[in-house]
Amino acid sequence: QVQLVESGGDRVQAGGSLRLSCSASGRIFSINAMGWYRQAPGKQRELVASITSVGSTNYADSVKGRFSISRDNAKNTVYLQMNSLKLEDTAVYYCNAEGRDSYGFDFADVWGQGTQVTVSS
């Protein structure tokens, strides 16, 4: 099995910065894409940013220019640097990964437990 563990969530004032981390562990052969999603109270989970194994990135329009996703393939870890945080960035942030495990089976619906980001005025 593959597990994801997020960290780095905190309470921060508007305009501040946070860096989230997500590490994958378990029977991993390879990880293709990794991504960050968020879910605010009463809203659906939405994609924030994603990155492929070769570094291609994709961002939600609402975070372009403020957030940056990166990954360390050797550590199976993905990061989300969040700058100029806004009140509307408040949410639980989840990590997602897709790839192939050491048994040769593809996985795509692996999620972490989430980390809370609260932006206050």
Short mmCIF file of C-alpha atoms in Angstrom, two decimals, residues 29-101:
data_model
loop_
_atom_site.label_atom_id
_atom_site.label_comp_id
_atom_site.label_asym_id
_atom_site.label_seq_id
_atom_site.Cartn_x
_atom_site.Cartn_y
_atom_site.Cartn_z
CA PHE A 29 7.72 1.66 -7.70
CA SER A 30 7.15 5.02 -9.32
CA ILE A 31 5.06 8.13 -8.87
CA ASN A 32 3.81 9.97 -11.92
CA ALA A 33 1.81 12.99 -10.88
CA MET A 34 1.45 14.50 -7.44
CA GLY A 35 -0.96 17.23 -6.57
CA TRP A 36 -2.45 19.43 -3.92
CA TYR A 37 -6.17 19.86 -3.50
CA ARG A 38 -8.14 21.86 -0.97
CA GLN A 39 -11.58 21.79 0.50
CA ALA A 40 -13.16 24.71 2.28
CA PRO A 41 -16.22 24.28 4.53
CA GLY A 42 -19.32 23.77 2.44
CA LYS A 43 -17.40 23.59 -0.81
CA GLN A 44 -16.21 20.81 -3.06
CA ARG A 45 -12.62 19.69 -3.12
CA GLU A 46 -10.70 21.52 -5.82
CA LEU A 47 -7.34 21.16 -7.50
CA VAL A 48 -4.78 23.71 -6.36
CA ALA A 49 -1.68 22.55 -8.20
CA SER A 50 -0.15 19.44 -9.71
CA ILE A 51 3.26 18.37 -10.94
CA THR A 52 4.40 15.48 -13.09
CA SER A 53 7.50 13.35 -12.63
CA VAL A 54 9.35 15.52 -15.15
CA GLY A 55 8.33 18.77 -13.51
CA SER A 56 5.42 19.97 -15.60
CA THR A 57 3.10 22.01 -13.43
CA ASN A 58 -0.51 23.08 -13.46
CA TYR A 59 -2.18 25.65 -11.22
CA ALA A 60 -5.67 26.77 -10.44
CA ASP A 61 -6.26 30.29 -11.70
CA SER A 62 -6.92 31.49 -8.17
CA VAL A 63 -3.39 30.66 -7.01
CA LYS A 64 -1.30 31.43 -10.08
CA GLY A 65 1.55 33.76 -9.24
CA ARG A 66 1.18 33.12 -5.50
CA PHE A 67 1.67 29.38 -5.05
CA SER A 68 4.49 27.20 -6.31
CA ILE A 69 4.55 23.41 -6.41
CA SER A 70 7.76 21.40 -6.47
CA ARG A 71 8.85 17.85 -5.77
CA ASP A 72 11.84 15.81 -4.72
CA ASN A 73 11.58 12.56 -6.64
CA ALA A 74 14.32 10.91 -4.59
CA LYS A 75 12.29 11.52 -1.43
CA ASN A 76 8.85 10.95 -2.99
CA THR A 77 7.89 14.32 -1.55
CA VAL A 78 5.90 17.19 -2.97
CA TYR A 79 5.87 20.74 -1.63
CA LEU A 80 3.50 23.65 -1.94
CA GLN A 81 4.94 27.09 -1.28
CA MET A 82 2.08 29.47 -0.61
CA ASN A 83 2.77 33.20 -0.63
CA SER A 84 0.52 36.24 -0.35
CA LEU A 85 -2.11 34.15 1.35
CA LYS A 86 -5.69 35.36 1.25
CA LEU A 87 -8.65 34.70 3.49
CA GLU A 88 -10.17 32.58 0.75
CA ASP A 89 -7.19 30.22 0.85
CA THR A 90 -8.48 28.89 4.15
CA ALA A 91 -9.17 25.18 3.71
CA VAL A 92 -7.99 21.70 4.45
CA TYR A 93 -5.24 20.90 1.99
CA TYR A 94 -4.89 17.34 0.73
CA CYS A 95 -2.12 15.64 -1.14
CA ASN A 96 -2.78 13.19 -3.95
CA ALA A 97 -0.52 10.88 -5.89
CA GLU A 98 -0.77 8.49 -8.79
CA GLY A 99 1.75 5.98 -9.98
CA ARG A 100 2.65 2.29 -9.81
CA ASP A 101 3.34 0.18 -6.74
#
